[in-house]
XYZ file of N, CA, C and O in Angstrom:
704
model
N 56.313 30.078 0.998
C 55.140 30.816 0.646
C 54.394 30.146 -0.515
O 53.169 30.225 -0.611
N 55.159 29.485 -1.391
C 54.384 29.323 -2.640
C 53.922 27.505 -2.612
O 53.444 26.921 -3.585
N 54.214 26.850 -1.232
C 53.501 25.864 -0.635
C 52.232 26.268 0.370
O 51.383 25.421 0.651
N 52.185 27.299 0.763
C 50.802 28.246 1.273
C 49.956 28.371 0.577
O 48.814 28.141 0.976
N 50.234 28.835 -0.892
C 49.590 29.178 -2.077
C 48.927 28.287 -2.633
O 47.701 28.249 -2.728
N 50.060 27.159 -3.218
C 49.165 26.048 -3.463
C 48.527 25.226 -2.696
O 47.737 24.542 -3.347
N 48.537 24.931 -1.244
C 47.668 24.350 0.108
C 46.589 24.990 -0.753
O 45.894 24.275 -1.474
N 46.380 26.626 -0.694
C 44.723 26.926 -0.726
C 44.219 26.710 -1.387
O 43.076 26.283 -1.221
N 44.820 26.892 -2.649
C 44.238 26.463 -4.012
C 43.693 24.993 -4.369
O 42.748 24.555 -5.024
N 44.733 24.453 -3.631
C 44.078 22.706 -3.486
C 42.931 22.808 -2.831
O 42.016 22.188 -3.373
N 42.623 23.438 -1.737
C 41.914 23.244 -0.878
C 40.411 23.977 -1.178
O 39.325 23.633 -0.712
N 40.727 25.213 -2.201
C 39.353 25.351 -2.785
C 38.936 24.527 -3.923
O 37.733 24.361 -4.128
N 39.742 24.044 -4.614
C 39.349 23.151 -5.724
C 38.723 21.557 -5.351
O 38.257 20.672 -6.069
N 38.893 21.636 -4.275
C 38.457 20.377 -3.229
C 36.879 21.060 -3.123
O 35.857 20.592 -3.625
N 36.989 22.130 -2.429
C 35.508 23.024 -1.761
C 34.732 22.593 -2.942
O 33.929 21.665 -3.038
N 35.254 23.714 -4.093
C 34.509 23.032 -5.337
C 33.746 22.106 -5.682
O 32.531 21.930 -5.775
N 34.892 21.407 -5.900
C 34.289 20.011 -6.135
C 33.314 19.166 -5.381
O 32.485 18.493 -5.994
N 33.367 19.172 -4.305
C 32.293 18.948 -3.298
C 31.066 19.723 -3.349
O 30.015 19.219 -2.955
N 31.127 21.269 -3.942
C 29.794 21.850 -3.966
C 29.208 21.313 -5.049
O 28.043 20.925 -5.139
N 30.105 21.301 -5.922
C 29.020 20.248 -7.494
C 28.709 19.001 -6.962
O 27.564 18.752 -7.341
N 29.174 18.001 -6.216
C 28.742 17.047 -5.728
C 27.329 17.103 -5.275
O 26.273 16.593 -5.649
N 27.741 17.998 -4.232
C 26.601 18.089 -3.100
C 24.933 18.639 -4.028
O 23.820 18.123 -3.927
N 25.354 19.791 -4.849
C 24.623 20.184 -5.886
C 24.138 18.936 -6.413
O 23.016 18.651 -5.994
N 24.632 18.139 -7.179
C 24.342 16.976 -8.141
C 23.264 16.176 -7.105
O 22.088 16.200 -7.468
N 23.445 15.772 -6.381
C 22.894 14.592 -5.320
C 21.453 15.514 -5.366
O 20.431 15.217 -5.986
N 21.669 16.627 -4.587
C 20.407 17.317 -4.089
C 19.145 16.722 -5.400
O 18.046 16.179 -5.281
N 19.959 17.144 -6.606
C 18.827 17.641 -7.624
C 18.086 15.833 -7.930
O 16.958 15.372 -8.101
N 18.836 15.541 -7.893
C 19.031 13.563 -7.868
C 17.824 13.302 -7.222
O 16.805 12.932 -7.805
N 17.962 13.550 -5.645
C 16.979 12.971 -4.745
C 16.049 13.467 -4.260
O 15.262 13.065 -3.403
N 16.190 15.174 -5.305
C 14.426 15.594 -5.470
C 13.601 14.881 -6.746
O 12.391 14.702 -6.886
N 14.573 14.591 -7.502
C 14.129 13.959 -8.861
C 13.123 12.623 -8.099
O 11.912 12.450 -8.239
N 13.908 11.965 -7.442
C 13.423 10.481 -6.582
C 12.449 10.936 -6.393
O 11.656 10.774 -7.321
N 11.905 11.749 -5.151
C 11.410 12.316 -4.307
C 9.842 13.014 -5.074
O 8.802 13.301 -4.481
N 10.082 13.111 -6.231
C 8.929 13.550 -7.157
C 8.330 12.458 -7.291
O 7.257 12.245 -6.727
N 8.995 11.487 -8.151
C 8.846 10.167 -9.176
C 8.262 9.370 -7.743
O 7.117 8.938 -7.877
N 8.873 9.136 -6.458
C 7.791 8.798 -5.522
C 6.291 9.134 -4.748
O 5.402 8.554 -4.124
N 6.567 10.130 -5.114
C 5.395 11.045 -4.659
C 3.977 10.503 -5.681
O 2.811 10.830 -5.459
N 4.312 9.863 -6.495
C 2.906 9.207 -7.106
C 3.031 7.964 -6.634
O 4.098 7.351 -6.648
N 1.580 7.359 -6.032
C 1.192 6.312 -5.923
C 1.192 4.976 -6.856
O 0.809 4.696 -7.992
N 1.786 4.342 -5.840
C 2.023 2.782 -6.515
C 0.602 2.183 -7.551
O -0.451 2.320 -6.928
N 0.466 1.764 -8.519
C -0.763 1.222 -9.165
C -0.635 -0.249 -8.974
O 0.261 -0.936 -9.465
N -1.747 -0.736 -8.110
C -1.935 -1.933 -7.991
C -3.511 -1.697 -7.418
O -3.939 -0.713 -6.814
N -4.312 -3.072 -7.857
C -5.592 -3.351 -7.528
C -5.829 -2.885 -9.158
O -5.063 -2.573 -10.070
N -7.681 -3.040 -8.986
C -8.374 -2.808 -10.422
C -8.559 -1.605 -10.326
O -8.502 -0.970 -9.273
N -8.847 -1.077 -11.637
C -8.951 0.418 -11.599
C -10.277 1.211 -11.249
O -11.398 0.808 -11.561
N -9.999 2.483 -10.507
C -11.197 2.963 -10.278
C -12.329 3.018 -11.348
O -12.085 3.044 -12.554
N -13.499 3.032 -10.857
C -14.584 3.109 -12.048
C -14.713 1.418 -12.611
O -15.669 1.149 -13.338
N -13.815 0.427 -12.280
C -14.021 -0.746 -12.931
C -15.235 -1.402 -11.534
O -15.457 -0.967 -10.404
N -15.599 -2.179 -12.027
C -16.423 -3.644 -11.645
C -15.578 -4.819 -10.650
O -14.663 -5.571 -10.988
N -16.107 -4.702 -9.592
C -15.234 -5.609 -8.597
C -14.786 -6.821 -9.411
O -15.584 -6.996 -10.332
N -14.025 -7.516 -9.410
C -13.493 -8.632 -10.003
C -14.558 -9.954 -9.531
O -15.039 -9.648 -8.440
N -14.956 -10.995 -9.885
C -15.452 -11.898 -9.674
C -14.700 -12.518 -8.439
O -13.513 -12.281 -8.660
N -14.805 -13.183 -7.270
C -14.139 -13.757 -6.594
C -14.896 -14.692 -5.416
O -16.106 -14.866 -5.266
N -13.871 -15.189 -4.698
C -14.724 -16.099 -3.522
C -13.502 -16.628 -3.111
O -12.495 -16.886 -3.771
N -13.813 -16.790 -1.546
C -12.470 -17.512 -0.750
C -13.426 -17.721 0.758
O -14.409 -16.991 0.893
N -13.186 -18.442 1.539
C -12.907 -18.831 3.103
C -12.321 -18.447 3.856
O -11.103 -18.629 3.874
N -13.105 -17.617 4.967
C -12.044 -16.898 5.658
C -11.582 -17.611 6.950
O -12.036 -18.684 7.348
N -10.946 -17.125 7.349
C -10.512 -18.149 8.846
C -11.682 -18.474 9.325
O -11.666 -19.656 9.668
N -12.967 -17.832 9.558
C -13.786 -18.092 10.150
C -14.317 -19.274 9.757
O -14.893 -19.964 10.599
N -14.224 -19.660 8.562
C -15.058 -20.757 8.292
C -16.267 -19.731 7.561
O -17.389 -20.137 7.259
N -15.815 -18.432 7.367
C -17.593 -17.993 6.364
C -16.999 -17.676 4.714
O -15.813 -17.469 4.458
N -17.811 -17.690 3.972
C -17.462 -17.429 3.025
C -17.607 -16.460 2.552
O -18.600 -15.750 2.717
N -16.231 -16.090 1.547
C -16.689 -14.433 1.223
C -16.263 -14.499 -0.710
O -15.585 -15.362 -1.267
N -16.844 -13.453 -1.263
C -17.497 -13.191 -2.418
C -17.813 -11.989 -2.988
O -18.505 -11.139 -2.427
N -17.458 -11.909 -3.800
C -18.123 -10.359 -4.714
C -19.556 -10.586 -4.489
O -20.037 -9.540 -4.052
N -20.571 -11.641 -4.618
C -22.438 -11.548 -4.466
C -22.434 -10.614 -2.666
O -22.871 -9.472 -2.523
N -21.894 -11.387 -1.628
C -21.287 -10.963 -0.225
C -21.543 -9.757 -0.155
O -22.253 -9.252 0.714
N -20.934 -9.104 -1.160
C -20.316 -7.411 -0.980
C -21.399 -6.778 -1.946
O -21.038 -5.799 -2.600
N -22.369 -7.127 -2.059
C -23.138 -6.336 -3.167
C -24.016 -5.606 -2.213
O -24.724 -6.095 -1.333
N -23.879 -4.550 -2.482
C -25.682 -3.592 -1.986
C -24.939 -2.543 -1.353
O -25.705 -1.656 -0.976
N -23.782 -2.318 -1.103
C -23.187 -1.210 -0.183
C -21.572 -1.239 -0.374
O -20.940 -1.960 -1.146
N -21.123 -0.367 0.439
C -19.682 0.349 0.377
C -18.857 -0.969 1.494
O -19.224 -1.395 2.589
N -17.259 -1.435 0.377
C -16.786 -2.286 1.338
C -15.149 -1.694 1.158
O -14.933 -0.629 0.580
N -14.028 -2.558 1.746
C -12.909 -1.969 1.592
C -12.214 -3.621 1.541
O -12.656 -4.316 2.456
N -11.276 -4.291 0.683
C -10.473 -5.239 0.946
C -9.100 -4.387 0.667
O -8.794 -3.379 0.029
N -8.452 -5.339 1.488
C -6.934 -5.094 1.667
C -5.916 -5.958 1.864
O -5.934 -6.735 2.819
N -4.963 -5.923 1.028
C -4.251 -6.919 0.779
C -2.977 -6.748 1.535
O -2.166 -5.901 1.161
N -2.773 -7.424 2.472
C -1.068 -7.730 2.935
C -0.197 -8.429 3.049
O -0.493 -9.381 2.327
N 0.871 -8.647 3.555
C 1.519 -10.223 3.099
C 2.718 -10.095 4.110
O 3.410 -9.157 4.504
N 2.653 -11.677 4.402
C 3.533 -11.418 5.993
C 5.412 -11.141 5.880
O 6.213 -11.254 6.808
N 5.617 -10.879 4.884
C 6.978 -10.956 4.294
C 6.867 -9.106 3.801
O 7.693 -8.612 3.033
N 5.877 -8.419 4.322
C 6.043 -6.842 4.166
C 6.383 -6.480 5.350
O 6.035 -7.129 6.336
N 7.048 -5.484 5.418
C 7.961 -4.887 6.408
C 6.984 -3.428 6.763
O 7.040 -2.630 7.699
N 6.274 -3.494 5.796
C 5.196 -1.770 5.454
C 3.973 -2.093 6.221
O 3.440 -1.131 6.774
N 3.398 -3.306 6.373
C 1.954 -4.237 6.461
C 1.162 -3.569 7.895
O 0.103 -2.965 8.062
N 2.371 -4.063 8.890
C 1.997 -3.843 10.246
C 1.336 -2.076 10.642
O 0.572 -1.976 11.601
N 1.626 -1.090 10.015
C 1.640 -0.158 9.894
C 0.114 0.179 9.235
O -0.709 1.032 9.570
N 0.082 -0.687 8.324
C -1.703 -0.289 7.891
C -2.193 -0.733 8.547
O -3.008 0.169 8.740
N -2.506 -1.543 9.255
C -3.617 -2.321 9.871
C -4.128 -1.299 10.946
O -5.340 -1.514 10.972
N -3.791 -0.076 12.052
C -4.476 0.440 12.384
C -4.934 1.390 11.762
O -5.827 1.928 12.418
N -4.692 2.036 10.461
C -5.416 2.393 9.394
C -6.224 1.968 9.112
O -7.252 2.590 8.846
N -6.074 0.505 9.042
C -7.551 0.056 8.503
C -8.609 0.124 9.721
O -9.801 0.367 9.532
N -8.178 -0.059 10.687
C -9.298 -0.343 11.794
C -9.753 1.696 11.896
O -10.812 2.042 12.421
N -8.948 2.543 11.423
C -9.769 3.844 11.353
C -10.502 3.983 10.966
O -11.548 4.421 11.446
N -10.125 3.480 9.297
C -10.649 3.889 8.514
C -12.265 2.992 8.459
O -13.296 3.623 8.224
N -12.282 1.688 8.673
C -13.325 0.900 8.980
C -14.378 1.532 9.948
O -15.503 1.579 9.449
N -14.289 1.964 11.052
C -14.815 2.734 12.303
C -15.498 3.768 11.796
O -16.687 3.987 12.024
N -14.458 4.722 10.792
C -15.047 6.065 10.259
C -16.061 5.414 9.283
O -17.160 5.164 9.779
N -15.881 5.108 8.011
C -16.948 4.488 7.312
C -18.115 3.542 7.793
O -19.061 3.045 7.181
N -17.748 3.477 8.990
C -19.250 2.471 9.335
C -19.034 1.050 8.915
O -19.771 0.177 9.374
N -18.016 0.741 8.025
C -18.019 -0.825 7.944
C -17.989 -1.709 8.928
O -17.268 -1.534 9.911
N -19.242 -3.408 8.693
C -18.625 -3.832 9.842
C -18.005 -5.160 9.305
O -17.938 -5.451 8.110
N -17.669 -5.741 10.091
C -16.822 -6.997 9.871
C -17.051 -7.961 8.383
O -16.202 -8.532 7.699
N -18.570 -7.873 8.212
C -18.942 -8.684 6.492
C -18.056 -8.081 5.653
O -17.448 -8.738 4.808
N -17.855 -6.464 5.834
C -17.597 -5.339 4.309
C -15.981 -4.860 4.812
O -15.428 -3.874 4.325
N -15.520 -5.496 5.575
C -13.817 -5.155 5.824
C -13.594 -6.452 5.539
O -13.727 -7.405 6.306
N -13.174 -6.463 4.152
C -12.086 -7.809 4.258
C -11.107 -7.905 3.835
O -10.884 -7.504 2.693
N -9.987 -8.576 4.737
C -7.950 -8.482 4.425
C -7.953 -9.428 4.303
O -8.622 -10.353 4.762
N -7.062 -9.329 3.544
C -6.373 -10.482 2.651
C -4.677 -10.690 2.736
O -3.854 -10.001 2.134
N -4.392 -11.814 3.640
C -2.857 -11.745 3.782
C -2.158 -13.391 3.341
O -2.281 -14.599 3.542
N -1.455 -12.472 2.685
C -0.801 -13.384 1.526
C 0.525 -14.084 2.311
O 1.554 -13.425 2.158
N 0.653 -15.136 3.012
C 2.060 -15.613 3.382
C 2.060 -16.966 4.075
O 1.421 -17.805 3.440
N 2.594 -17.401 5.186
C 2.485 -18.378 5.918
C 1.118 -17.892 6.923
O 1.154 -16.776 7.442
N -0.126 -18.848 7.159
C -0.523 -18.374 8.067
C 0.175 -18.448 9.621
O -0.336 -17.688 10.442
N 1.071 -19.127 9.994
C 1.721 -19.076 11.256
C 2.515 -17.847 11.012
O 2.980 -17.559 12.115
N 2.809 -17.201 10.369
C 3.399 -16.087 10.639
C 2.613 -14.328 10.754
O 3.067 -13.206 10.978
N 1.215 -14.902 10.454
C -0.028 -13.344 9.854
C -0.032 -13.158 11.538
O -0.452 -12.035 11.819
N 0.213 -13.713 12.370
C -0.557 -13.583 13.958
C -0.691 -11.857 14.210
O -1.717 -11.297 14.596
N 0.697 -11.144 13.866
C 0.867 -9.639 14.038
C -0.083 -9.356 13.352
O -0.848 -8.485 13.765
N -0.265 -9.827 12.432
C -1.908 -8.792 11.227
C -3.174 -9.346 11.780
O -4.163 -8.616 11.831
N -3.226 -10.618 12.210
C -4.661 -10.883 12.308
C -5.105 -10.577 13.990
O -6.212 -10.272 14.435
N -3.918 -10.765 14.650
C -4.946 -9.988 16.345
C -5.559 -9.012 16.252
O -6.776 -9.033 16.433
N -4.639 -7.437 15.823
C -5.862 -6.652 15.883
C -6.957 -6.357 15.002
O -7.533 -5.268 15.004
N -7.236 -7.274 14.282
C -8.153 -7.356 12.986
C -9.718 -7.798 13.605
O -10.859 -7.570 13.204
N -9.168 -8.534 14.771
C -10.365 -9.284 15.104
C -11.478 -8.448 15.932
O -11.313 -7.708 16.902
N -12.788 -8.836 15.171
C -14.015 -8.340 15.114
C -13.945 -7.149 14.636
O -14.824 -6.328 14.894
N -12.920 -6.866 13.882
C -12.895 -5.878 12.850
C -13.183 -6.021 11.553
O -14.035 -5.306 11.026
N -12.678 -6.727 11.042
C -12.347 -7.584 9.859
C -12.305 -9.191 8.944
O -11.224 -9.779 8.929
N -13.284 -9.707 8.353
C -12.613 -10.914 7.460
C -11.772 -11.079 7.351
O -11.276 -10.217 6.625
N -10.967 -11.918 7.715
C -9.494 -12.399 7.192
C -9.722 -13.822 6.572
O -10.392 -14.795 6.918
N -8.935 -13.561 5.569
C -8.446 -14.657 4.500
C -6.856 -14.872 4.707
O -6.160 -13.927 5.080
N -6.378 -15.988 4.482
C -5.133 -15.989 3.956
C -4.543 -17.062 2.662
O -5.265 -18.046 2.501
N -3.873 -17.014 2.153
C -3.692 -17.205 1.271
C -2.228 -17.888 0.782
O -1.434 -16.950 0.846
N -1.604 -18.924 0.385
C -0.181 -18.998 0.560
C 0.143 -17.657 -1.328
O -0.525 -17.287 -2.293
N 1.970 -17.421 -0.624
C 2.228 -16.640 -1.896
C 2.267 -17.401 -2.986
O 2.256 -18.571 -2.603
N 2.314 -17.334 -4.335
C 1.264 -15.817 -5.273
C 0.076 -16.442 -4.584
O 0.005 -17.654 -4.380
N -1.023 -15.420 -4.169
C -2.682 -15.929 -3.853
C -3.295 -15.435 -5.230
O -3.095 -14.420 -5.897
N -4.183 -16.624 -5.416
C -4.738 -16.512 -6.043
C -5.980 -15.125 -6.143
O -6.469 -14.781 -7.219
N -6.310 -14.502 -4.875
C -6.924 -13.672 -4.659
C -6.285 -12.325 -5.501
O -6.808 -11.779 -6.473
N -5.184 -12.009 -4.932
C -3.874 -10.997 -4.905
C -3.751 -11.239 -6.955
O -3.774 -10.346 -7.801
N -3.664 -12.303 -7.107
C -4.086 -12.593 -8.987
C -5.140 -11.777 -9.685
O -4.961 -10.888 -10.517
N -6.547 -12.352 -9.080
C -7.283 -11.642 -8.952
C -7.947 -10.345 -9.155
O -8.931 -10.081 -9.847
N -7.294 -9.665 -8.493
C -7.240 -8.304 -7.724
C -6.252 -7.372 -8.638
O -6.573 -6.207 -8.873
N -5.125 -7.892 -9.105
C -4.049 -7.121 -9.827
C -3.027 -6.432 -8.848
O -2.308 -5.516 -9.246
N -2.976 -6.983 -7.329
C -2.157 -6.758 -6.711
C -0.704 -7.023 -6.493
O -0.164 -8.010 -5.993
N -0.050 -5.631 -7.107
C 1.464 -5.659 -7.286
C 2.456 -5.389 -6.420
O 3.661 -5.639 -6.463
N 1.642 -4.733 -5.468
C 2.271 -4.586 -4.225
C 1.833 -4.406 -3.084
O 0.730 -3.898 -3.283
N 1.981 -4.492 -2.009
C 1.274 -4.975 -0.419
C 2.169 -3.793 0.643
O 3.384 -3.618 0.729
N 0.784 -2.951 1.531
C -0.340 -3.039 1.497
C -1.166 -2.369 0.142
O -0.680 -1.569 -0.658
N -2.340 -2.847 0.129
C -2.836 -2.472 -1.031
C -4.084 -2.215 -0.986
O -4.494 -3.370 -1.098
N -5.261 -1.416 -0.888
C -6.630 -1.195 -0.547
C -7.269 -0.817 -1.568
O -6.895 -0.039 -2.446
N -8.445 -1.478 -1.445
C -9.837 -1.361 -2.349
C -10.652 -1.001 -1.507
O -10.877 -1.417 -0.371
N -11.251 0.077 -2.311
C -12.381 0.867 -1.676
C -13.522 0.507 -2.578
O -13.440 0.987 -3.709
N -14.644 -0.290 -2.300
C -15.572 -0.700 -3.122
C -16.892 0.603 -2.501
O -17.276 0.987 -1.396
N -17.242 0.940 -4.015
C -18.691 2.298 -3.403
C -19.520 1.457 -3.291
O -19.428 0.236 -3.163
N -20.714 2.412 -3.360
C -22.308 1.644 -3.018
C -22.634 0.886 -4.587
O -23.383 -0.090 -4.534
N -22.223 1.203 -5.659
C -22.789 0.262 -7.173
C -21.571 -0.470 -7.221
O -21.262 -0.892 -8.336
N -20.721 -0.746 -6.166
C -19.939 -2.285 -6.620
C -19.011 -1.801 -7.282
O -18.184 -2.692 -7.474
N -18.601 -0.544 -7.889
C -17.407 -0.527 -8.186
C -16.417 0.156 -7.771
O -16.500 1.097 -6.982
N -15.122 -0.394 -8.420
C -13.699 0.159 -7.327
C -13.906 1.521 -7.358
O -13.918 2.114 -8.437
N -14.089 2.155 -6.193
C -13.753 3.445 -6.148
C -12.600 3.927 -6.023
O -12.416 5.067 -6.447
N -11.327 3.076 -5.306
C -10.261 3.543 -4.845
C -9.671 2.547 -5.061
O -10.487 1.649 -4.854
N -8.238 1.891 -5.514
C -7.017 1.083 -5.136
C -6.161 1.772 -5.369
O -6.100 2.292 -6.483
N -5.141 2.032 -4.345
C -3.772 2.162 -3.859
C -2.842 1.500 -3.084
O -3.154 1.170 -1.940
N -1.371 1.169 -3.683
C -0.942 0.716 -3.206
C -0.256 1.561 -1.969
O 0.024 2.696 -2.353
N 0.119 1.309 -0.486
C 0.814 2.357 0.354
C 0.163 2.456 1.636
O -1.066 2.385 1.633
N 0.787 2.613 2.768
C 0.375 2.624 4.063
C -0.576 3.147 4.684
O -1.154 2.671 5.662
N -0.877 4.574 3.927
C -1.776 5.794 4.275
C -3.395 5.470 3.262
O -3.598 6.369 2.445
N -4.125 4.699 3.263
C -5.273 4.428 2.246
C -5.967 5.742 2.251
O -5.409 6.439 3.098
N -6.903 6.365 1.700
C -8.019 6.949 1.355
C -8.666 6.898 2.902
O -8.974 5.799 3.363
N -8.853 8.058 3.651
C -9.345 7.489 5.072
C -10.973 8.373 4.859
O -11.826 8.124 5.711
N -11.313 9.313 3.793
C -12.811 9.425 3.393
C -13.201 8.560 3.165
O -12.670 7.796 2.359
N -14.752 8.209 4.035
C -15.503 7.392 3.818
C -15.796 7.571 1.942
O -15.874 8.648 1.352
N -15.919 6.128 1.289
C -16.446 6.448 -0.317
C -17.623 5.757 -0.451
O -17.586 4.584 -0.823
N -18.601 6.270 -0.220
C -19.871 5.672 -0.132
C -20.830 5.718 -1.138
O -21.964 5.240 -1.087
N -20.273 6.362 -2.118
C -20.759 6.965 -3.041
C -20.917 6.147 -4.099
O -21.401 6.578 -5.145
């Protein structure tokens, strides 16, 4: 009997212990779960002045902060070594469609081998400028881009309205 006794007693002090566990973790990976819930900071800050810039895009055209002056544009930065990347790009082609941008005022920027961008740049096309860039790009310097994907929402006076880093961009047109 008094090996019955102690079986249970072991066996709730086990229960126990596992409920503080289980307790502990929970509170843990709401803690995470907060502290993620704010957006990554990368790009220039809203309210700032597009950065000075210029690059060649595959096309052979050139692109530029003068380029982007007079209206609402969006660049976006990805890089073929993101695992997150593939996932924005029909975001971007939404979000491009909804805002009315056309191919001059969408321009991505992918930071890696160009033999490896092929997944980012097919469906880009006649969507989007593409640049690429080997890693660190000098663009991605630039820009203050810390992490990929990464979107700039340029308004109608040229300045950043929006950078976030993260899959889901700003899909309101910012025209403003």
């Amino acid at each position: 009997m008094a090996f019955v006794v102690a079986g249970l007693v072991l066996v709730g002090a086990i229960g126990l212990l596992n409920l503080l566990l289980l307790t502990a973790v929970i509170r843990r990976l709401r803690r995470q779960e907060e502290e993620r819930g704010e957006a990554l900071r990368s790009g220039p800050r809203p309210g700032e002045e597009l950065p000075e810039f210029s690059a060649v895009a595959l096309s052979g055209r050139s692109v530029s902060r003068a380029g982007l002056a007079g209206g609402p544009a969006v660049l976006v930065f990805l890089s073929t070594g993101c695992p997150a990347c593939p996932a924005a790009v029909p975001r971007l082609v939404e979000y491009a469609a909804q805002a009315g941008l056309d191919r001059e005022r969408t321009i991505v920027v992918i930071t890696g081998a160009e033999s490896e961008a092929g997944e980012l740049i097919e469906p880009l096309a006649g969507v989007a400028t593409v640049v690429t860039e080997p890693f660190p790009g000098e663009l991605s310097r630039t820009f203050s881009v810390s992490g990929t994907p990464t979107t700039v929402i340029v308004g109608m006076d040229g300045r950043v309205a929006y950078a976030e880093a993260g899959t889901s961009p700003l899909i309101a047109p910012a025209a403003a």
